[in-house]
Amino acid sequence: MPMLHYFRRTALSPAQTDELIKSLKNLDIAIKSVDSEYCFNVQVESKEKQLLSEDQETSLTFLLRETFEPENFSSKSFIEGKDGQLIEVGPRMTFTTAWSSNAVQIFKSCGLDLIPRVERSRRYLFVSSGKPLDQKDLKICASLLHDRMTEMVYLKPLKTFDLNYKPEDWTFIPLLEEGPQALRK
């Protein structure tokens, strides 16, 4: 299924940004600045060339943007293409978040039945004060930004929520009937 992306700035308040930079400097990572934005990854069930009608797109953007700051919402990234290194973190792909479930219910109430899932990720642009950050430094930055149990780093922009993962077949072990010997077979 196709996916649309919308962006809203900023994911971190100025105080959170300052705290993150301070934490990174304490770890000897030379960061000059951090910029951030939310990315709304919207899955659409449509076979049409134009995924959403103009009215549907208007409703969707109204629901996703901040009411009093429409200029901070766009279908184009606010930080992509700037100097620095981009890290995107979001929910693990293997489950749908509560935020997504609530958003989809709101969309359906507003007539947006073509959207089965939407997830919000956070994107961070790190500008170093010296040479570009190496992989080790980027991993440290990412570790400060997300909960590894429920979130993951997206190595590239999402194109689908489908993982094309087929679970292994399960087997029955008659532990009660055969005891520990059943485990050794």
CSV table of C-alpha atoms in Angstrom, one decimal:
chain,number,residue,atom,x,y,z
A,1,MET,CA,0.0,0.0,0.0
A,2,PRO,CA,1.3,3.5,-0.8
A,3,MET,CA,2.5,5.8,1.9
A,4,LEU,CA,2.3,9.5,2.3
A,5,HIS,CA,4.6,11.6,4.5
A,6,TYR,CA,3.8,14.8,6.2
A,7,PHE,CA,6.1,16.8,8.5
A,8,ARG,CA,5.6,19.1,11.5
A,9,ARG,CA,8.3,20.9,13.3
A,10,THR,CA,9.6,20.8,16.0
A,11,ALA,CA,9.9,17.5,17.9
A,12,LEU,CA,12.0,19.0,20.7
A,13,SER,CA,11.4,22.1,22.6
A,14,PRO,CA,14.4,24.6,22.9
A,15,ALA,CA,15.0,23.3,26.5
A,16,GLN,CA,15.0,19.7,25.4
A,17,THR,CA,17.4,20.6,22.5
A,18,ASP,CA,19.7,22.3,24.9
A,19,GLU,CA,19.6,19.3,27.3
A,20,LEU,CA,20.4,16.9,24.4
A,21,ILE,CA,23.3,18.9,23.2
A,22,LYS,CA,24.6,19.2,26.8
A,23,SER,CA,24.3,15.4,27.2
A,24,LEU,CA,26.2,14.7,24.0
A,25,LYS,CA,28.9,17.2,24.9
A,26,ASN,CA,29.3,15.3,28.2
A,27,LEU,CA,29.9,12.2,26.2
A,28,ASP,CA,32.6,14.0,24.1
A,29,ILE,CA,30.5,14.3,21.0
A,30,ALA,CA,31.0,17.7,19.4
A,31,ILE,CA,27.5,18.9,18.4
A,32,LYS,CA,26.9,22.4,17.3
A,33,SER,CA,23.1,22.2,16.9
A,34,VAL,CA,20.2,19.8,16.7
A,35,ASP,CA,17.1,20.4,14.6
A,36,SER,CA,14.0,18.2,14.8
A,37,GLU,CA,10.6,17.5,13.2
A,38,TYR,CA,7.8,14.9,13.4
A,39,CYS,CA,7.1,12.8,10.3
A,40,PHE,CA,3.6,11.4,9.9
A,41,ASN,CA,3.8,8.1,7.9
A,42,VAL,CA,0.3,7.7,6.5
A,43,GLN,CA,-0.6,4.4,4.8
A,44,VAL,CA,-3.3,4.8,2.2
A,45,GLU,CA,-5.5,2.0,0.7
A,46,SER,CA,-6.1,3.4,-2.7
A,47,LYS,CA,-5.6,2.1,-6.2
A,48,GLU,CA,-6.1,5.5,-7.8
A,49,LYS,CA,-3.3,7.6,-9.1
A,50,GLN,CA,-4.3,10.4,-6.8
A,51,LEU,CA,-4.4,8.7,-3.4
A,52,LEU,CA,-6.6,11.2,-1.6
A,53,SER,CA,-9.2,13.6,-3.0
A,54,GLU,CA,-8.6,17.3,-2.3
A,55,ASP,CA,-11.2,17.3,0.4
A,56,GLN,CA,-9.7,14.2,2.0
A,57,GLU,CA,-6.2,15.7,2.0
A,58,THR,CA,-7.5,19.0,3.5
A,59,SER,CA,-9.2,17.0,6.3
A,60,LEU,CA,-6.1,14.9,6.9
A,61,THR,CA,-3.7,17.9,7.1
A,62,PHE,CA,-6.1,19.8,9.4
A,63,LEU,CA,-6.1,16.8,11.8
A,64,LEU,CA,-2.3,16.4,11.7
A,65,ARG,CA,-1.1,20.0,12.0
A,66,GLU,CA,-1.1,22.2,15.0
A,67,THR,CA,-4.2,24.4,14.9
A,68,PHE,CA,-2.4,27.7,15.7
A,69,GLU,CA,0.8,27.0,13.6
A,70,PRO,CA,-0.1,25.8,10.2
A,71,GLU,CA,3.1,27.2,8.7
A,72,ASN,CA,5.0,24.5,10.7
A,73,PHE,CA,3.3,21.7,8.7
A,74,SER,CA,4.2,20.6,5.2
A,75,SER,CA,4.4,17.6,2.9
A,76,LYS,CA,8.1,18.5,2.5
A,77,SER,CA,10.7,18.0,5.2
A,78,PHE,CA,11.9,21.1,7.1
A,79,ILE,CA,15.3,19.6,7.8
A,80,GLU,CA,16.1,17.3,4.9
A,81,GLY,CA,18.7,18.7,2.5
A,82,LYS,CA,20.4,20.8,5.2
A,83,ASP,CA,24.0,20.2,6.3
A,84,GLY,CA,24.2,17.6,9.0
A,85,GLN,CA,23.4,14.0,9.7
A,86,LEU,CA,19.8,12.8,9.9
A,87,ILE,CA,18.5,10.2,12.4
A,88,GLU,CA,14.9,9.1,12.3
A,89,VAL,CA,13.4,7.1,15.1
A,90,GLY,CA,9.9,5.7,15.4
A,91,PRO,CA,7.7,2.8,16.6
A,92,ARG,CA,8.8,-0.7,15.9
A,93,MET,CA,7.2,-2.0,12.7
A,94,THR,CA,5.9,-5.2,14.3
A,95,PHE,CA,3.0,-3.6,16.2
A,96,THR,CA,0.6,-0.7,15.8
A,97,THR,CA,0.9,2.0,18.5
A,98,ALA,CA,-2.0,3.3,20.5
A,99,TRP,CA,-1.4,6.7,19.0
A,100,SER,CA,-2.0,5.2,15.5
A,101,SER,CA,-5.2,3.4,16.6
A,102,ASN,CA,-6.6,6.6,18.1
A,103,ALA,CA,-5.6,8.6,15.0
A,104,VAL,CA,-7.2,6.1,12.6
A,105,GLN,CA,-10.4,6.1,14.6
A,106,ILE,CA,-10.5,9.9,14.4
A,107,PHE,CA,-9.8,9.8,10.6
A,108,LYS,CA,-12.7,7.3,10.1
A,109,SER,CA,-15.0,9.6,12.1
A,110,CYS,CA,-14.1,12.3,9.7
A,111,GLY,CA,-14.7,10.2,6.6
A,112,LEU,CA,-11.1,9.2,5.9
A,113,ASP,CA,-11.7,5.5,5.6
A,114,LEU,CA,-8.8,4.9,3.2
A,115,ILE,CA,-6.2,5.2,6.0
A,116,PRO,CA,-5.7,1.9,7.9
A,117,ARG,CA,-2.5,3.0,9.8
A,118,VAL,CA,-0.5,6.1,10.5
A,119,GLU,CA,2.6,6.3,12.7
A,120,ARG,CA,4.5,9.3,13.9
A,121,SER,CA,8.3,9.2,13.9
A,122,ARG,CA,10.8,11.8,15.0
A,123,ARG,CA,13.6,13.1,12.8
A,124,TYR,CA,16.7,14.8,14.1
A,125,LEU,CA,19.4,16.6,12.2
A,126,PHE,CA,22.7,16.7,14.0
A,127,VAL,CA,25.2,19.4,13.0
A,128,SER,CA,28.7,18.7,14.4
A,129,SER,CA,31.1,21.4,15.4
A,130,GLY,CA,34.0,19.6,13.7
A,131,LYS,CA,34.2,16.6,11.4
A,132,PRO,CA,31.0,14.6,10.6
A,133,LEU,CA,29.9,12.2,13.2
A,134,ASP,CA,31.1,8.6,12.8
A,135,GLN,CA,28.8,5.5,13.2
A,136,LYS,CA,29.7,5.1,16.8
A,137,ASP,CA,28.7,8.7,17.6
A,138,LEU,CA,25.5,8.3,15.6
A,139,LYS,CA,24.6,5.2,17.6
A,140,ILE,CA,25.2,7.1,20.9
A,141,CYS,CA,23.0,10.0,19.6
A,142,ALA,CA,20.2,7.5,18.6
A,143,SER,CA,20.4,5.8,22.0
A,144,LEU,CA,19.6,9.1,23.7
A,145,LEU,CA,16.5,9.6,21.5
A,146,HIS,CA,14.5,6.5,21.7
A,147,ASP,CA,13.3,3.5,23.8
A,148,ARG,CA,14.9,0.4,22.2
A,149,MET,CA,12.1,-1.8,23.5
A,150,THR,CA,9.3,0.0,21.6
A,151,GLU,CA,11.1,2.1,19.0
A,152,MET,CA,13.7,1.6,16.4
A,153,VAL,CA,16.0,3.7,14.1
A,154,TYR,CA,14.7,3.9,10.6
A,155,LEU,CA,17.7,3.6,8.2
A,156,LYS,CA,15.7,5.1,5.3
A,157,PRO,CA,12.3,6.7,4.9
A,158,LEU,CA,9.4,4.3,5.3
A,159,LYS,CA,7.7,3.1,2.1
A,160,THR,CA,5.4,0.6,3.7
A,161,PHE,CA,4.5,-0.9,7.1
A,162,ASP,CA,4.6,-4.4,5.7
A,163,LEU,CA,7.6,-6.3,6.8
A,164,ASN,CA,7.2,-9.3,4.5
A,165,TYR,CA,8.0,-11.4,7.5
A,166,LYS,CA,6.7,-15.0,7.7
A,167,PRO,CA,6.8,-16.5,11.2
A,168,GLU,CA,8.3,-19.9,11.6
A,169,ASP,CA,6.0,-22.8,11.9
A,170,TRP,CA,5.3,-23.9,15.4
A,171,THR,CA,5.5,-27.4,16.8
A,172,PHE,CA,3.6,-29.1,19.6
A,173,ILE,CA,5.8,-30.6,22.4
A,174,PRO,CA,3.9,-33.1,24.6
A,175,LEU,CA,5.7,-32.1,27.7
A,176,LEU,CA,2.9,-33.3,30.1
A,177,GLU,CA,2.6,-36.7,28.5
A,178,GLU,CA,6.3,-37.4,27.8
A,179,GLY,CA,8.1,-35.2,30.4
A,180,PRO,CA,11.6,-33.6,29.8
A,181,GLN,CA,12.4,-36.3,27.2
A,182,ALA,CA,10.0,-34.6,24.8
A,183,LEU,CA,12.3,-31.6,24.7
A,184,ARG,CA,15.3,-33.7,23.6
A,185,LYS,CA,13.6,-35.0,20.5
